[in-house]
Amino acid sequence: MKVGFIGAGLMAQALCRGFIGSALVRPTQILASDVNRGKLRAMRELGVETTLSNTDVVRDNEIVILAVKPYIVGKVLREVAPMVHKNSLIVSVAAGITLASMENILPPKTRVVRVMPNTPAIVQSGASVYTLGTSANGEDSDLVTEMLNCVGLVEQMPEYLMDAVTGLSGNGPAYGYVIIQALADGGVKMGLNRDQSTRLAAQLLLGSAKMVLETKGHPEALKDQVCSPGGTSAHALHQMEKAGLRSALIDGVEAGTKRSKEIG
Ligand code: NAD
């Protein structure tokens, strides 16, 4: 399998590291293009082949992952459309850019898949959701599932949910880091050193996430297990609720979703 990337920024590098780390492809089976030579240099450090030509990427690969900022997607697709061939599968990771808007630019019957990944793909703990374009088939679905499985959890959903997925898991690592940092600030305030505090905060989120995913326990029931009557957790949570913890997170996901809709 040969995989091309157009755009060699943060998300392309995250997916590349994940694909290579999970041995899905060898670095030499990847060709990446970008207008920024610094980004290409970073890709070469992973062992990936690079080019300044987006059209070379489409000509020489069957799977092409489009990883440029959303506002550049149309321009890049118009540039590469003449090189799209019968075996091309175009996989876009751009937030908010609809399948219809991409299919309108590409030659008729081009197989397109829209994906919303996230950056923990770097450590094979990503969360990706994909939706198939009108000409993409079951084999494309299997292939995209296999690729994204190598970098974490993957689910297929209808396109109308993609903005909500962006607002939740696409942006989500940013929320997670802020939560880890804030918890660590609390630990430091209470006398732990910064390193200890950050490690404990990160591990507790990792552990809680694994409990939800692996035991399939309801978060509310799992929370109740930790909160003994009159205990420290119940007191802590009461304080967090007074400060609007849940509302802040719900509002954040809603704002991210709305922004994704605006971009599209
Ligand atoms: P980025 O800015 O790090 O990377 C985009 C790259 O595209 C840059 O290296 C830029 O030089 C390159 N580029 C610009 N014009 C180009 C052109 N004409 N031809 C080829 N390359 C060109 O951005 P990113 O964070 O990697 O985001 C890329 C896409 O991934 C976006 O559409 C974004 O919505 C999506 N995405 C990002 C994240 C995330 O957490 N960063 C999560 C989910 C989805």
Short mmCIF file of C-alpha atoms and ligand atoms in Angstrom, two decimals:
data_model
loop_
_atom_site.label_atom_id
_atom_site.label_comp_id
_atom_site.label_asym_id
_atom_site.label_seq_id
_atom_site.Cartn_x
_atom_site.Cartn_y
_atom_site.Cartn_z
CA MET A 1 0.00 0.00 0.00
CA LYS A 2 1.26 3.47 -0.91
CA VAL A 3 -0.12 6.50 0.90
CA GLY A 4 0.17 10.12 -0.18
CA PHE A 5 -0.29 13.19 1.98
CA ILE A 6 -1.07 16.67 0.67
CA GLY A 7 -0.14 19.01 3.50
CA ALA A 8 2.58 17.84 5.88
CA GLY A 9 1.58 19.74 9.02
CA LEU A 10 0.53 18.63 12.46
CA MET A 11 -2.24 16.22 11.49
CA ALA A 12 -0.35 14.66 8.57
CA GLN A 13 2.66 14.10 10.81
CA ALA A 14 0.42 12.65 13.55
CA LEU A 15 -1.11 10.14 11.12
CA CYS A 16 2.26 9.36 9.55
CA ARG A 17 3.83 8.64 12.93
CA GLY A 18 0.88 6.46 13.83
CA PHE A 19 0.93 4.52 10.52
CA ILE A 20 4.68 3.99 10.74
CA GLY A 21 4.63 3.20 14.48
CA SER A 22 1.95 0.57 13.98
CA ALA A 23 3.84 -0.89 10.97
CA LEU A 24 0.87 -0.35 8.65
CA VAL A 25 3.25 1.09 6.06
CA ARG A 26 6.98 1.60 5.81
CA PRO A 27 8.08 5.26 5.71
CA THR A 28 9.27 4.80 2.12
CA GLN A 29 5.70 3.87 1.11
CA ILE A 30 4.57 7.39 2.01
CA LEU A 31 4.93 10.46 -0.22
CA ALA A 32 4.09 13.86 1.28
CA SER A 33 3.80 17.27 -0.36
CA ASP A 34 3.71 20.73 1.19
CA VAL A 35 4.48 24.30 0.18
CA ASN A 36 6.58 24.67 3.33
CA ARG A 37 10.05 23.11 3.08
CA GLY A 38 10.39 23.01 6.88
CA LYS A 39 7.34 20.73 7.11
CA LEU A 40 8.79 18.49 4.41
CA ARG A 41 12.06 18.32 6.32
CA ALA A 42 10.16 17.10 9.40
CA MET A 43 8.54 14.40 7.24
CA ARG A 44 11.92 13.32 5.85
CA GLU A 45 13.13 12.91 9.43
CA LEU A 46 10.44 10.22 9.73
CA GLY A 47 11.92 8.57 6.63
CA VAL A 48 9.03 9.68 4.41
CA GLU A 49 9.56 10.68 0.75
CA THR A 50 8.64 14.31 0.02
CA THR A 51 7.84 16.59 -2.89
CA LEU A 52 6.76 20.18 -3.48
CA SER A 53 4.25 18.94 -6.08
CA ASN A 54 0.71 18.08 -4.95
CA THR A 55 -0.05 16.65 -8.37
CA ASP A 56 2.83 14.14 -8.06
CA VAL A 57 1.23 12.85 -4.86
CA VAL A 58 -2.09 12.19 -6.60
CA ARG A 59 -0.48 10.74 -9.73
CA ASP A 60 1.75 8.32 -7.80
CA ASN A 61 -0.60 7.11 -5.06
CA GLU A 62 -3.96 5.37 -4.80
CA ILE A 63 -4.74 6.67 -1.31
CA VAL A 64 -4.28 10.42 -0.90
CA ILE A 65 -4.85 12.04 2.47
CA LEU A 66 -5.73 15.69 2.15
CA ALA A 67 -4.38 17.38 5.30
CA VAL A 68 -4.37 21.10 4.49
CA LYS A 69 -6.36 23.74 6.37
CA PRO A 70 -10.06 23.75 5.45
CA TYR A 71 -9.93 27.08 3.56
CA ILE A 72 -7.27 25.68 1.18
CA VAL A 73 -9.06 22.42 0.36
CA GLY A 74 -10.98 23.80 -2.66
CA LYS A 75 -7.88 25.35 -4.19
CA VAL A 76 -5.83 22.17 -3.75
CA LEU A 77 -8.58 19.93 -5.14
CA ARG A 78 -8.91 22.13 -8.26
CA GLU A 79 -5.13 21.90 -8.69
CA VAL A 80 -4.95 18.09 -8.41
CA ALA A 81 -8.30 17.16 -10.04
CA PRO A 82 -6.74 16.57 -13.51
CA MET A 83 -4.37 13.95 -12.00
CA VAL A 84 -7.10 11.95 -10.23
CA HIS A 85 -7.18 8.44 -11.74
CA LYS A 86 -9.58 5.51 -11.57
CA ASN A 87 -7.83 4.00 -8.53
CA SER A 88 -7.65 7.26 -6.56
CA LEU A 89 -9.20 7.36 -3.12
CA ILE A 90 -9.24 10.90 -1.70
CA VAL A 91 -9.40 11.00 2.10
CA SER A 92 -9.94 14.45 3.58
CA VAL A 93 -9.31 15.22 7.24
CA ALA A 94 -10.35 18.89 6.90
CA ALA A 95 -12.78 20.10 9.54
CA GLY A 96 -16.12 21.26 8.21
CA ILE A 97 -15.50 20.55 4.51
CA THR A 98 -18.41 18.51 3.16
CA LEU A 99 -18.23 15.52 0.86
CA ALA A 100 -20.53 17.28 -1.65
CA SER A 101 -18.25 20.33 -1.87
CA MET A 102 -15.24 18.08 -2.60
CA GLU A 103 -17.12 15.80 -5.03
CA ASN A 104 -18.29 18.89 -6.97
CA ILE A 105 -14.68 19.82 -7.72
CA LEU A 106 -13.31 16.33 -8.43
CA PRO A 107 -14.04 14.27 -11.57
CA PRO A 108 -17.40 12.43 -11.52
CA LYS A 109 -17.39 9.19 -9.50
CA THR A 110 -14.20 10.02 -7.60
CA ARG A 111 -14.16 7.98 -4.38
CA VAL A 112 -13.97 10.40 -1.46
CA VAL A 113 -13.94 9.76 2.29
CA ARG A 114 -14.25 12.45 4.94
CA VAL A 115 -12.48 11.76 8.23
CA MET A 116 -12.31 13.61 11.52
CA PRO A 117 -9.24 12.26 13.32
CA ASN A 118 -7.42 13.71 16.31
CA THR A 119 -3.75 14.18 17.20
CA PRO A 120 -3.32 11.35 19.76
CA ALA A 121 -3.05 9.26 16.59
CA ILE A 122 0.68 9.98 17.12
CA VAL A 123 0.65 7.54 20.04
CA GLN A 124 -1.93 5.21 18.48
CA SER A 125 -4.62 6.48 20.84
CA GLY A 126 -6.55 8.63 18.38
CA ALA A 127 -10.31 8.78 17.93
CA SER A 128 -11.41 8.97 14.29
CA VAL A 129 -14.81 9.09 12.66
CA TYR A 130 -15.31 8.74 8.93
CA THR A 131 -18.11 9.06 6.44
CA LEU A 132 -18.17 7.72 2.88
CA GLY A 133 -18.74 9.81 -0.23
CA THR A 134 -21.34 8.84 -2.84
CA SER A 135 -18.90 6.73 -4.93
CA ALA A 136 -16.86 5.22 -2.09
CA ASN A 137 -17.57 1.52 -1.59
CA GLY A 138 -17.33 -1.22 1.05
CA GLU A 139 -13.68 -1.92 0.21
CA ASP A 140 -12.86 1.74 0.78
CA SER A 141 -14.68 1.56 4.09
CA ASP A 142 -12.64 -1.53 5.10
CA LEU A 143 -9.40 0.12 4.02
CA VAL A 144 -10.05 3.38 5.88
CA THR A 145 -11.12 1.40 8.95
CA GLU A 146 -7.90 -0.63 8.80
CA MET A 147 -5.76 2.50 8.44
CA LEU A 148 -7.44 4.42 11.23
CA ASN A 149 -7.59 1.35 13.48
CA CYS A 150 -3.80 1.44 13.50
CA VAL A 151 -3.90 4.84 15.13
CA GLY A 152 -6.71 4.28 17.64
CA LEU A 153 -10.46 3.97 17.80
CA VAL A 154 -12.45 4.33 14.56
CA GLU A 155 -16.17 4.64 13.87
CA GLN A 156 -18.26 5.24 10.77
CA MET A 157 -21.07 7.79 11.08
CA PRO A 158 -23.43 9.70 8.79
CA GLU A 159 -22.05 13.00 7.57
CA TYR A 160 -24.52 15.20 9.46
CA LEU A 161 -22.76 14.19 12.72
CA MET A 162 -19.28 15.23 11.60
CA ASP A 163 -19.51 18.75 13.04
CA ALA A 164 -20.45 17.34 16.43
CA VAL A 165 -17.54 14.88 16.17
CA THR A 166 -15.23 17.82 15.43
CA GLY A 167 -16.58 19.70 18.46
CA LEU A 168 -16.04 16.65 20.67
CA SER A 169 -13.14 14.40 19.70
CA GLY A 170 -11.48 16.38 16.86
CA ASN A 171 -10.82 19.34 19.14
CA GLY A 172 -10.92 17.21 22.27
CA PRO A 173 -7.20 16.73 22.95
CA ALA A 174 -7.03 20.51 23.54
CA TYR A 175 -9.71 20.17 26.21
CA GLY A 176 -7.93 17.17 27.72
CA TYR A 177 -4.61 19.03 27.99
CA VAL A 178 -6.24 22.02 29.67
CA ILE A 179 -8.01 19.73 32.13
CA ILE A 180 -4.74 17.90 32.90
CA GLN A 181 -2.92 21.17 33.37
CA ALA A 182 -5.62 22.62 35.61
CA LEU A 183 -5.73 19.48 37.78
CA ALA A 184 -1.94 19.58 38.01
CA ASP A 185 -2.18 23.25 39.07
CA GLY A 186 -4.47 22.08 41.86
CA GLY A 187 -1.94 19.44 42.92
CA VAL A 188 0.83 22.04 42.94
CA LYS A 189 -1.33 24.40 45.00
CA MET A 190 -1.76 21.58 47.51
CA GLY A 191 2.00 20.93 47.71
CA LEU A 192 2.87 18.34 45.03
CA ASN A 193 5.69 19.22 42.69
CA ARG A 194 4.85 20.04 39.06
CA ASP A 195 6.16 16.79 37.56
CA GLN A 196 4.44 14.56 40.08
CA SER A 197 1.25 16.53 39.71
CA THR A 198 1.20 16.43 35.89
CA ARG A 199 1.96 12.68 35.82
CA LEU A 200 -0.81 11.93 38.32
CA ALA A 201 -3.33 14.14 36.50
CA ALA A 202 -2.55 12.58 33.10
CA GLN A 203 -2.63 9.04 34.46
CA LEU A 204 -5.94 9.56 36.25
CA LEU A 205 -7.58 10.70 33.00
CA LEU A 206 -6.02 7.79 31.12
CA GLY A 207 -7.20 5.37 33.81
CA SER A 208 -10.72 6.83 33.94
CA ALA A 209 -10.94 6.65 30.14
CA LYS A 210 -9.84 3.01 30.16
CA MET A 211 -12.42 2.19 32.84
CA VAL A 212 -15.19 3.63 30.66
CA LEU A 213 -13.97 1.96 27.45
CA GLU A 214 -12.91 -1.41 28.87
CA THR A 215 -15.47 -2.10 31.62
CA LYS A 216 -18.19 -0.33 29.58
CA GLY A 217 -19.42 1.00 32.93
CA HIS A 218 -21.64 4.09 32.82
CA PRO A 219 -19.56 7.15 33.82
CA GLU A 220 -22.18 8.08 36.42
CA ALA A 221 -21.96 4.63 38.06
CA LEU A 222 -18.16 4.69 37.95
CA LYS A 223 -18.18 8.16 39.51
CA ASP A 224 -20.46 6.90 42.30
CA GLN A 225 -17.96 4.11 43.07
CA VAL A 226 -15.36 6.77 43.89
CA CYS A 227 -17.65 9.03 45.90
CA SER A 228 -18.15 7.57 49.38
CA PRO A 229 -20.72 9.31 51.60
CA GLY A 230 -19.29 12.46 53.17
CA GLY A 231 -15.98 11.73 51.45
CA THR A 232 -13.31 13.82 49.80
CA SER A 233 -14.40 13.14 46.17
CA ALA A 234 -17.99 14.24 46.84
CA HIS A 235 -16.73 17.46 48.42
CA ALA A 236 -14.34 18.09 45.53
CA LEU A 237 -17.00 17.44 42.88
CA HIS A 238 -19.50 19.73 44.60
CA GLN A 239 -16.97 22.54 44.38
CA MET A 240 -16.26 21.81 40.70
CA GLU A 241 -19.99 21.74 39.90
CA LYS A 242 -20.47 25.11 41.62
CA ALA A 243 -17.82 26.49 39.27
CA GLY A 244 -19.81 25.15 36.29
CA LEU A 245 -17.52 22.28 35.25
CA ARG A 246 -20.11 20.28 33.29
CA SER A 247 -21.76 23.33 31.71
CA ALA A 248 -18.38 24.67 30.65
CA LEU A 249 -17.52 21.39 28.89
CA ILE A 250 -20.96 21.08 27.25
CA ASP A 251 -20.80 24.71 26.07
CA GLY A 252 -17.31 24.10 24.73
CA VAL A 253 -18.37 21.13 22.62
CA GLU A 254 -21.35 23.13 21.35
CA ALA A 255 -19.14 26.10 20.39
CA GLY A 256 -16.67 23.80 18.59
CA THR A 257 -19.53 22.16 16.69
CA LYS A 258 -21.00 25.53 15.63
CA ARG A 259 -17.60 26.75 14.46
CA SER A 260 -17.13 23.60 12.40
CA LYS A 261 -20.53 24.27 10.74
CA GLU A 262 -19.51 27.89 9.99
CA ILE A 263 -16.28 26.77 8.30
CA GLY A 264 -18.18 24.31 6.10
P1 NAD B 1 -1.15 22.58 9.73
O1 NAD B 1 -1.20 24.05 9.46
O2 NAD B 1 -0.25 22.05 10.78
O3 NAD B 1 -0.86 21.79 8.37
C1 NAD B 1 -1.37 22.20 7.14
C2 NAD B 1 -0.21 22.13 6.15
O4 NAD B 1 -0.72 22.43 4.85
C3 NAD B 1 0.90 23.14 6.44
O5 NAD B 1 2.12 22.46 6.62
C4 NAD B 1 0.92 24.03 5.21
O6 NAD B 1 2.22 24.50 4.85
C5 NAD B 1 0.35 23.10 4.18
N1 NAD B 1 -0.16 23.77 2.98
C6 NAD B 1 -0.69 25.02 2.88
N2 NAD B 1 -1.02 25.27 1.60
C7 NAD B 1 -0.71 24.15 0.89
C8 NAD B 1 -0.82 23.80 -0.48
N3 NAD B 1 -1.34 24.65 -1.38
N4 NAD B 1 -0.39 22.59 -0.87
C9 NAD B 1 0.16 21.71 0.04
N5 NAD B 1 0.28 21.99 1.35
C10 NAD B 1 -0.15 23.20 1.76
O7 NAD B 1 -2.67 22.17 10.07
P2 NAD B 1 -3.18 20.81 10.76
O8 NAD B 1 -3.48 21.08 12.18
O9 NAD B 1 -2.30 19.68 10.37
O10 NAD B 1 -4.58 20.67 10.02
C11 NAD B 1 -4.68 20.04 8.75
C12 NAD B 1 -6.12 19.58 8.58
O11 NAD B 1 -6.39 18.61 9.60
C13 NAD B 1 -7.11 20.73 8.74
O12 NAD B 1 -8.01 20.74 7.67
C14 NAD B 1 -7.79 20.44 10.06
O13 NAD B 1 -9.15 20.80 10.03
C15 NAD B 1 -7.64 18.93 10.18
N6 NAD B 1 -7.64 18.45 11.56
C16 NAD B 1 -6.69 18.92 12.44
C17 NAD B 1 -6.71 18.49 13.75
C18 NAD B 1 -5.69 18.96 14.75
O14 NAD B 1 -5.81 18.65 15.94
N7 NAD B 1 -4.67 19.68 14.32
C19 NAD B 1 -7.71 17.58 14.19
C20 NAD B 1 -8.63 17.11 13.25
C21 NAD B 1 -8.59 17.56 11.94
#
